[in-house]
XYZ file of C-alpha atoms in Angstrom:
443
model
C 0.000 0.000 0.000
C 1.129 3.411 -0.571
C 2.852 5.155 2.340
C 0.740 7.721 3.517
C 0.717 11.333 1.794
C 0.201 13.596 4.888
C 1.797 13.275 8.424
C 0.487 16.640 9.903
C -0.854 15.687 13.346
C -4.374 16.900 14.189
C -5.933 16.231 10.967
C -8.995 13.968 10.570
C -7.199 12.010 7.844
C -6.359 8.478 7.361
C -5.515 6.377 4.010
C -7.966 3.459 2.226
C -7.125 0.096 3.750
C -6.224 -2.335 1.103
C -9.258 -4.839 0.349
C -8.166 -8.120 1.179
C -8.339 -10.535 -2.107
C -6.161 -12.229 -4.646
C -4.550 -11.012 -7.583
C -6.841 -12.573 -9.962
C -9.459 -11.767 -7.905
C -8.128 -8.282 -8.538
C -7.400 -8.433 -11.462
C -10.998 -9.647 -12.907
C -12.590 -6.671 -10.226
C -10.611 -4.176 -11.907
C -11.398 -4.957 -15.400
C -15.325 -5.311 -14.646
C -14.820 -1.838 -12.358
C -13.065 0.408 -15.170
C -15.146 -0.751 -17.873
C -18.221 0.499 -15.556
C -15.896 3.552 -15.143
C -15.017 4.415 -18.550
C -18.616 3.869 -20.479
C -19.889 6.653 -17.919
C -16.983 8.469 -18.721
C -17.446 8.292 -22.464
C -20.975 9.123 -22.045
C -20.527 12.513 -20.919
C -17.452 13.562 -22.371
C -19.410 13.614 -25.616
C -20.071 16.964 -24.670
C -16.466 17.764 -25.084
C -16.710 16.295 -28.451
C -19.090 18.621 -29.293
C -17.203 21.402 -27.960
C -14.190 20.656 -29.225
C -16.184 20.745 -32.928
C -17.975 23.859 -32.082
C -14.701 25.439 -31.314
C -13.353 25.362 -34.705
C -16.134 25.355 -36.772
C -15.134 28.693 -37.896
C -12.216 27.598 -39.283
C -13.066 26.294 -42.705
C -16.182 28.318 -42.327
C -14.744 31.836 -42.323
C -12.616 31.617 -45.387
C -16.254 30.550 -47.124
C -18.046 32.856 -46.283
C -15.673 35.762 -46.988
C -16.280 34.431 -50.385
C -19.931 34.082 -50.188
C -22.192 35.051 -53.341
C -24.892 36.264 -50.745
C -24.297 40.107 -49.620
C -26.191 38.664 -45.849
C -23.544 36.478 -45.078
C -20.598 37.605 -46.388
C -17.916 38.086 -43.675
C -15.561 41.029 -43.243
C -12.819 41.671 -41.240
C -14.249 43.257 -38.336
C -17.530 40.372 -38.908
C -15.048 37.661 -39.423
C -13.255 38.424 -35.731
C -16.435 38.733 -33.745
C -17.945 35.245 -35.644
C -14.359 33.792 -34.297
C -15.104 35.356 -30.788
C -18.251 35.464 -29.741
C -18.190 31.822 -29.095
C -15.831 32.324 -26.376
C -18.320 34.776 -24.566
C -21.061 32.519 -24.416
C -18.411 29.897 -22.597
C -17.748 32.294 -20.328
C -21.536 32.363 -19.778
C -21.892 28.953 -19.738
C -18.497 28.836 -16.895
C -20.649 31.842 -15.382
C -23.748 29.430 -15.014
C -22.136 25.716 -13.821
C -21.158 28.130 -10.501
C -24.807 27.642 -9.861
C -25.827 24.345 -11.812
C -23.220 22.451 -11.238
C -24.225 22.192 -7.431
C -27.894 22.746 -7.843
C -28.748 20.355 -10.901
C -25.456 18.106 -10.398
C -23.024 17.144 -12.658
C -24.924 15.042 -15.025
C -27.938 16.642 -15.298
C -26.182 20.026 -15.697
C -24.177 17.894 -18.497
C -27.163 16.739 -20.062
C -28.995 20.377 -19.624
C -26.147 21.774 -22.155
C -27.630 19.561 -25.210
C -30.135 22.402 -25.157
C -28.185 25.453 -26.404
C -25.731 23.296 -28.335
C -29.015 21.494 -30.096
C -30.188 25.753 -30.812
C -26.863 26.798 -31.872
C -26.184 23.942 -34.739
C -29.837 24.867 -35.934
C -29.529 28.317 -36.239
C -26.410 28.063 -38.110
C -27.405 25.219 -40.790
C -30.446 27.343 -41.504
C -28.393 30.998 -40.889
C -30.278 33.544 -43.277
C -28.226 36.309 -41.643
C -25.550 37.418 -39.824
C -27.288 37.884 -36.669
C -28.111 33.847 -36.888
C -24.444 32.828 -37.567
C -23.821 34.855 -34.130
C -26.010 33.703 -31.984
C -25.817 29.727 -32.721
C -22.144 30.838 -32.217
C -22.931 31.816 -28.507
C -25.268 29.451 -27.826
C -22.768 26.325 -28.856
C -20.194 28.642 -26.623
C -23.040 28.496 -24.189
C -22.918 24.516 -24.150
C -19.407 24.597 -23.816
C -18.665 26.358 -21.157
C -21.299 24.546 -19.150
C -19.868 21.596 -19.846
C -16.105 22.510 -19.910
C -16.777 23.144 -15.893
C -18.902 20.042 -15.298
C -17.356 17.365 -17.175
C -14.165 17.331 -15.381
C -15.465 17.228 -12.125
C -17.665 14.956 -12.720
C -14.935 12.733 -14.129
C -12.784 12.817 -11.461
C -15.632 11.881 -8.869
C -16.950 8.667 -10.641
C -12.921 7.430 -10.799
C -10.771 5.432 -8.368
C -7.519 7.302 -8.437
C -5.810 4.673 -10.368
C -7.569 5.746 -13.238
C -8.115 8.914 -12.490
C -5.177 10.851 -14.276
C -5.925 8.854 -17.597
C -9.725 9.917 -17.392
C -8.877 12.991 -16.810
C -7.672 13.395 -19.859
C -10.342 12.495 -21.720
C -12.166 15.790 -22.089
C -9.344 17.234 -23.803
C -8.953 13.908 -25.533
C -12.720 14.133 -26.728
C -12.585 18.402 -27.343
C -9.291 17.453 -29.916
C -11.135 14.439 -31.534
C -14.450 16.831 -32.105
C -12.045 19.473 -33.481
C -10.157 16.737 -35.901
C -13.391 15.495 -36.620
C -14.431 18.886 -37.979
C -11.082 19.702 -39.885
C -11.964 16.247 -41.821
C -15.402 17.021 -42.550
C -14.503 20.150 -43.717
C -12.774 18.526 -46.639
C -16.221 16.958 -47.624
C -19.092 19.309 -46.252
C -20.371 22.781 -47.061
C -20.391 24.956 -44.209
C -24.355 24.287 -43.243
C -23.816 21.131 -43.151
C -20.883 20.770 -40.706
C -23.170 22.505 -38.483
C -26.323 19.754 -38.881
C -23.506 17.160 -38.650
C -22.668 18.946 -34.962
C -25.951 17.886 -33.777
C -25.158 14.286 -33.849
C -23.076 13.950 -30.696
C -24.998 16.077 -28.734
C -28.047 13.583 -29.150
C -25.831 10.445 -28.174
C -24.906 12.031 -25.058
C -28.120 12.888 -23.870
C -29.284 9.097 -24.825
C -25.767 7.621 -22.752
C -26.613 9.657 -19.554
C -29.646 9.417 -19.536
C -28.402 5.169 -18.355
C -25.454 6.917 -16.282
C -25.406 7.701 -12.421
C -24.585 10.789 -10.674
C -21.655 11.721 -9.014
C -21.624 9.801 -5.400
C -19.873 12.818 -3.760
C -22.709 15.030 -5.593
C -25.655 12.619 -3.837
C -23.837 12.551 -0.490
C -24.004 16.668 -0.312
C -27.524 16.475 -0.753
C -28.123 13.982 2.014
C -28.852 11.093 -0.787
C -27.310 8.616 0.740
C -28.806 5.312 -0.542
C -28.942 6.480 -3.884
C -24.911 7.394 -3.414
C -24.370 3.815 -2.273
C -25.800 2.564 -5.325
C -24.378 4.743 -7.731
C -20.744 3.949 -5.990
C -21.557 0.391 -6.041
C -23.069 0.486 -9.847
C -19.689 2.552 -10.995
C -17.136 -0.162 -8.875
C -19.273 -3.842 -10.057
C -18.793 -4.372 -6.253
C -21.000 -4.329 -3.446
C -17.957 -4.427 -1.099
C -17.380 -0.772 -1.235
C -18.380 0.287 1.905
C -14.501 1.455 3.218
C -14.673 3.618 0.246
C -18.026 5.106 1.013
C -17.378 5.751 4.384
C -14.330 8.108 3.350
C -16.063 9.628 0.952
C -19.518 10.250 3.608
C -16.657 11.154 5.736
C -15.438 14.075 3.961
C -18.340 15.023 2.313
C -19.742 15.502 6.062
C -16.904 17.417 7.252
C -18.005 19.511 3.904
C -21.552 19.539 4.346
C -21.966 23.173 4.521
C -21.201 26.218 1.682
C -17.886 27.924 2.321
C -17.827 31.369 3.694
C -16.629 34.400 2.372
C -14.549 33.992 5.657
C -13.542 30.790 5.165
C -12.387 31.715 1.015
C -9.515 33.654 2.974
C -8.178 30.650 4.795
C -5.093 29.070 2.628
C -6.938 25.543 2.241
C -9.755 27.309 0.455
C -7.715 29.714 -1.709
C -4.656 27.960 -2.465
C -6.360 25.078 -4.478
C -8.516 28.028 -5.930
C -6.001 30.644 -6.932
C -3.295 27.443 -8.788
C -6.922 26.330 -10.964
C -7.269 29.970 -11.524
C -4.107 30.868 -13.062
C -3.443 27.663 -14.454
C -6.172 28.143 -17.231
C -5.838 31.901 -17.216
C -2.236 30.998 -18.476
C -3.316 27.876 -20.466
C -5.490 30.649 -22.868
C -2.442 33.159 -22.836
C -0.540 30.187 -24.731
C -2.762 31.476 -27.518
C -4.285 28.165 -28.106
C -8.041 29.724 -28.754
C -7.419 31.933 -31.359
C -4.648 29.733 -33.115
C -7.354 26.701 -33.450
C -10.338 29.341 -34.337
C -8.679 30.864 -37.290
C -6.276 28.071 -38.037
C -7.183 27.919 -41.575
C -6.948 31.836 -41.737
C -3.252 31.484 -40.476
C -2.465 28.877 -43.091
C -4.017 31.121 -45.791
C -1.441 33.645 -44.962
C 1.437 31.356 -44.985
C 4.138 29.781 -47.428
C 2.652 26.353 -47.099
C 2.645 23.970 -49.690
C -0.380 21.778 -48.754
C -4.132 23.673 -48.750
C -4.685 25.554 -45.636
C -7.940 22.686 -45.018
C -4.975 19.801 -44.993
C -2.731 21.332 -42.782
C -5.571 22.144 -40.485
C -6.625 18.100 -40.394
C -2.523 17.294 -40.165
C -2.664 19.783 -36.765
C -5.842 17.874 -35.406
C -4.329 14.616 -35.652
C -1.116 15.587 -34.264
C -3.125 16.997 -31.267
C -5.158 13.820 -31.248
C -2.302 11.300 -30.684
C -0.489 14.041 -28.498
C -3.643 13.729 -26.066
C -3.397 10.172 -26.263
C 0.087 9.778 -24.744
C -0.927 11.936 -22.604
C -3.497 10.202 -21.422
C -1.321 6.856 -21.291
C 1.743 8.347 -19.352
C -0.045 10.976 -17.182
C -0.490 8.023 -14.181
C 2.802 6.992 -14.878
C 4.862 10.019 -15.275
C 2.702 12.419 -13.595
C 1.377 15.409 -13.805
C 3.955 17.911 -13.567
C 6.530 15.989 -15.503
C 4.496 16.093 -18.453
C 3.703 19.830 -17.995
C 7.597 20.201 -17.846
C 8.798 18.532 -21.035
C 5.564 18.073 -23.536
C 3.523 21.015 -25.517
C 0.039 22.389 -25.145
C -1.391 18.921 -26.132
C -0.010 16.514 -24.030
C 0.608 19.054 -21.191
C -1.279 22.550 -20.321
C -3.909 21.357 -22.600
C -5.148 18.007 -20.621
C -3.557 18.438 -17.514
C -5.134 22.002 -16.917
C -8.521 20.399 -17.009
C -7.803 17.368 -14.956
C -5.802 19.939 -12.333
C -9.240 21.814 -11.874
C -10.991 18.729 -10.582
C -8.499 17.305 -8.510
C -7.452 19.924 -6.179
C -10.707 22.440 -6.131
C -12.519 21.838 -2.065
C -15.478 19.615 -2.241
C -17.460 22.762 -0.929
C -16.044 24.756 -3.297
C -15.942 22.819 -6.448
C -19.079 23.543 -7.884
C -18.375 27.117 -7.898
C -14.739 27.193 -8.463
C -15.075 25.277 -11.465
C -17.311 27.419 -13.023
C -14.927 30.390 -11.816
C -12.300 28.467 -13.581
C -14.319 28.404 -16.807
C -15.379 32.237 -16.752
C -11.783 33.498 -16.484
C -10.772 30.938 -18.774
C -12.903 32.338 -21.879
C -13.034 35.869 -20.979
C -9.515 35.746 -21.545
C -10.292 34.002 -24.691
C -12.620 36.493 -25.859
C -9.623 39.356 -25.694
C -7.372 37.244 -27.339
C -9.507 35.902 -30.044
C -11.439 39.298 -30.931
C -8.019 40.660 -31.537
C -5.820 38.187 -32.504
C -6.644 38.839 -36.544
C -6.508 42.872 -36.060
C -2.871 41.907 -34.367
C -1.875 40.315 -37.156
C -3.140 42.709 -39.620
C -1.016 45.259 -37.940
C 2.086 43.696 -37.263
C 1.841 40.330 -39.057
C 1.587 37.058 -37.410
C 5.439 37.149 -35.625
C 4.001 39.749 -32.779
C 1.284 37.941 -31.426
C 3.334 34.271 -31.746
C 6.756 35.752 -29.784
C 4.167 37.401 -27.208
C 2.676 33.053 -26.794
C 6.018 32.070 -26.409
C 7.352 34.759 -23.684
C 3.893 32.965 -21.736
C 5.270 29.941 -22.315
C 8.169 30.141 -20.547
C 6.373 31.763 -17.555
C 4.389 29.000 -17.273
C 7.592 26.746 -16.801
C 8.484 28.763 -13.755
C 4.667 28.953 -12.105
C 4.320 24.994 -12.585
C 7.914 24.516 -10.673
C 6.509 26.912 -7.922
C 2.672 26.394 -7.427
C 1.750 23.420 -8.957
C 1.418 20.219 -6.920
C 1.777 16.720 -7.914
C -1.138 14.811 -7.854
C -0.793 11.619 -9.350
C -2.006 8.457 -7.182
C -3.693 10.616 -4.469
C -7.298 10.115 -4.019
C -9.445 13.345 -4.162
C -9.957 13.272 0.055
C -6.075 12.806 0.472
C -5.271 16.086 -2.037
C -7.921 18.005 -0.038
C -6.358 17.187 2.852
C -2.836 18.144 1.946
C -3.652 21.879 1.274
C -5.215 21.932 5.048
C -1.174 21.219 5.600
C 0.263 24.628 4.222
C 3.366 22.948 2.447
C 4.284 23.630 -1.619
C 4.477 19.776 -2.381
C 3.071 16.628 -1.062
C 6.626 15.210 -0.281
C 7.427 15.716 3.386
C-alpha cells in the first residue's frame, strides 16, 4: 500500500485500507470496475466532443463565407473576428452558469442540460439567413461549452478510483481534440451548413448515454442522498464491497456539508487550491491556443505552405489527437507535472489544466470554483480571439506568436513553484494536503 501522503498531526485524515483478495481476484474486479468507469466516462465527455467541434467550426467556415455570393452572409474583417469570438463569450456564460448548476442540478444533469443550447446553436447556423443567426448559434454552442467545460471534469474525477483517475482525466481534452479533428476532416467533404447539422449528432448520443449513467456519489452525499450514493458507488465499482470507500467519501463530504464562507475563502486551504486552478487556465489561454485553433485555416491562408490551408488544419488535429493520447497513457505513470515540464500544449497545459481543476478544487467549493475556472478561462479568450486577426493585420503574425512564447516560458516557472503533484492521491487525500500549508506533497 502506498505510504501515507500527509503526516500533519491533528488532521482527521487516514488512508484506504487495502481490500483483502487475490490477484486474480483483482485483477478480474478491476477490469469489470473500469469498464463500468469508462462507459460513464465516455458518455458525458461527448459533450467535449461537441465542444471541441464547435470550437473550430469557424475555421473552414470563415474563409467561405468571406467568399460568399450572398451580400447577408458575407464576412468582413471586423464580422469575421467577432464570428471567431463570440463563441468564447457565451463559454464564459456557460463557466458563469455551472457556478450555480453544477451544485444545484449536479453534474450530469447540468451535463445533459447543455444539449439544449448546443441542439439551438447547430440549428440556427445550418439554416443561418443572416448574420445575426451565424452569431447567436455561435454563442449558444459557446453556451454549451462552457457549461460543460466546468462540469465534465469534475464529474470525471468523482466517478474514478484514483488509479484511473489521471488517464480519465484526460479524456475531455482527448474528446474536445477528436471533435475538433473530426471537424477539420469534414470540412474537406461538407459545405459549411452542413458541418453545423452534422454537430448535432453527438450532442443527441450524449443525452441518450446519460440518460443510463449515475450521478456523481460525492454530488448525492451533499444532498443527504445517501442510498442512492451507495448505489451509484456500487453500480460505478461492479462491487458491493465498497463500503470502506463510502465511508471516506460520507466522511469528507460531512466534514463539507456546509457552503464555504466568504470567511472561510480567505483561509489558505480554500484559496490555495482556488487561486493554482485559476491561473493555471488563465495561463493555459495566454498560450494562444483559442485563437490559433479558431482561425487556423486563416493562419495557413497567410502562410508559405505547400499543402491547402484545409490539410494542414486536419494534419494539426491529428497531431493533437495522438499528443492527447500519450498523454493520457503516461499521465499516471509520469505524472502530472513531468508532463507539464517537457511536452507542448497537447499533451501538457492542454489536458492536464482540465484534470488539475478537478483534482485539487474543495469539495465545498468545487461547484463554484469550477465554473470560476471556466469564466476566467474564456473571458480571456474572448480578448485574445477578438483581436488576434486585427494583431496580425497590424504587425503580421510574428508579434502575437513571440508574445505566446514569452507565456510559455512563464508558465515553466509557475508549474515549478505552485503546482502540486497529484498523481495516485485520491481526491480526500489532495484536499487534505492543502489543510497542511506545504508547496508539495513530499514531506
Amino acid at each position: 500500500m502506498q505510504e501515507p501522503l500527509l503526516r500533519a498531526e491533528g488532521l482527521d485524515y487516514d488512508t484506504f485500507p487495502e481490500a483483502p483478495a487475490s490477484p486474480e481476484e483483482k485483477a478480474r474486479a478491476g477490469a469489470l470496475q473500469n469498464r463500468r468507469v469508462f462507459l460513464a466516462t465516455f458518455a458525458a465527455v461527448l459533450g467535449n466532443f461537441s465542444f471541441g467541434y464547435a470550437l473550430v467550426y469557424t475555421s473552414p467556415v470563415i474563409p467561405a463565407l468571406k467568399r460568399s455570393s450572398d451580400p447577408a452572409l458575407r464576412l468582413d474583417k471586423i464580422q469575421a473576428s467577432w464570428f471567431g469570438s463570440v463563441f468564447t463569450l457565451g463559454a464564459a456564460a456557460g463557466g458563469l452558469s455551472a457556478m450555480l448548476l453544477n451544485d444545484l442540478l449536479g453534474r450530469k444533469l447540468s451535463i445533459m442540460f447543455s444539449a439544449v443550447p448546443s441542439a439551438i446553436g447547430y440549428a440556427l447556423m445550418a439554416g443561418a439567413r443572416g448574420l445575426w443567426m451565424l452569431l447567436l448559434g455561435r454563442m449558444l454552442t459557446g453556451f454549451a461549452g462552457g457549461l460543460t467545460a466546468a462540469c465534465i471534469p469534475v464529474y470525471v474525477s468523482e466517478i474514478a478510483p484514483p488509479g484511473v483517475r489521471g488517464a480519465l482525466g484526460a479524456t475531455p481534452q482527448l474528446m474536445a481534440v477528436f471533435g475538433s479533428l473530426s471537424l477539420y476532416a469534414l470540412g474537406l467533404l461538407l459545405p459549411w451548413r452542413w458541418l453545423a447539422v452534422a454537430g448535432e449528432g453527438p450532442v443527441l448520443v450524449m443525452i441518450l448515454l446519460l440518460s443510463f449513467m449515475p450521478n456523481s456519489p460525492r454530488f448525492l452525499l451533499s444532498k443527504s442522498r445517501d442510498e442512492e450514493a451507495l448505489q451509484a458507488l456500487i453500480w460505478l465499482r461492479a462491487d458491493s464491497e465498497v463500503h470502506w470507500e463510502f465511508e471516506q467519501i460520507q466522511d469528507n463530504v460531512r466534514r463539507q456539508s456546509s457552503r464555504v464562507s466568504w470567511a472561510e475563502a480567505w483561509e489558505p486551504r480554500v484559496y490555495r487550491p482556488i487561486l493554482i486552478t485559476v491561473l493555471m487556465r488563465f495561463l493555459q489561454q495566454l498560450t494562444g491556443i483559442t485563437p490559433i485553433l479558431v482561425y487556423l485555416q486563416t493562419i495557413f491562408d497567410s502562410t508559405s505552405v505547400v499543402l491547402p490551408s484545409q490539410q494542414d488544419a486536419a494534419i494539426v488535429g491529428a497531431v493533437r489527437l495522438l499528443s492527447v493520447l500519450i498523454a493520457a497513457v503516461t499521465m499516471d505513470l509520469a505524472g502530472r507535472k513531468v508532463l507539464l515540464y517537457v511536452s507542448g500544449y497537447a499533451m501538457g497545459w492542454g489536458p492536464i489544466t482540465w484534470l488539475l481543476m478537478s483534482e485539487v478544487l474543495p469539495l465545498r467549493a468545487r461547484g463554484v470554483a469550477s465554473g470560476l475556472c471556466v469564466l476566467v478561462s474564456w473571458l480571456t479568450a474572448f480578448v485574445l480571439t477578438k483581436y488576434f486577426l486585427l494583431a496580425v493585420n497590424a504587425f503580421g503574425l510574428q508579434v502575437p506568436f513571440f508574445f505566446f512564447s514569452a507565456i510559455c516560458l512563464l508558465s515553466l516557472l509557475f508549474t515549478g513553484c505552485c503546482v502540486p503533484e497529484t498523481r495516485g492521491r485520491s481526491l480526500e487525500q489532495i484536499e487534505a494536503f492543502f489543510h497542511t500549508r506545504r508547496m508539495s506533497f513530499r514531506p
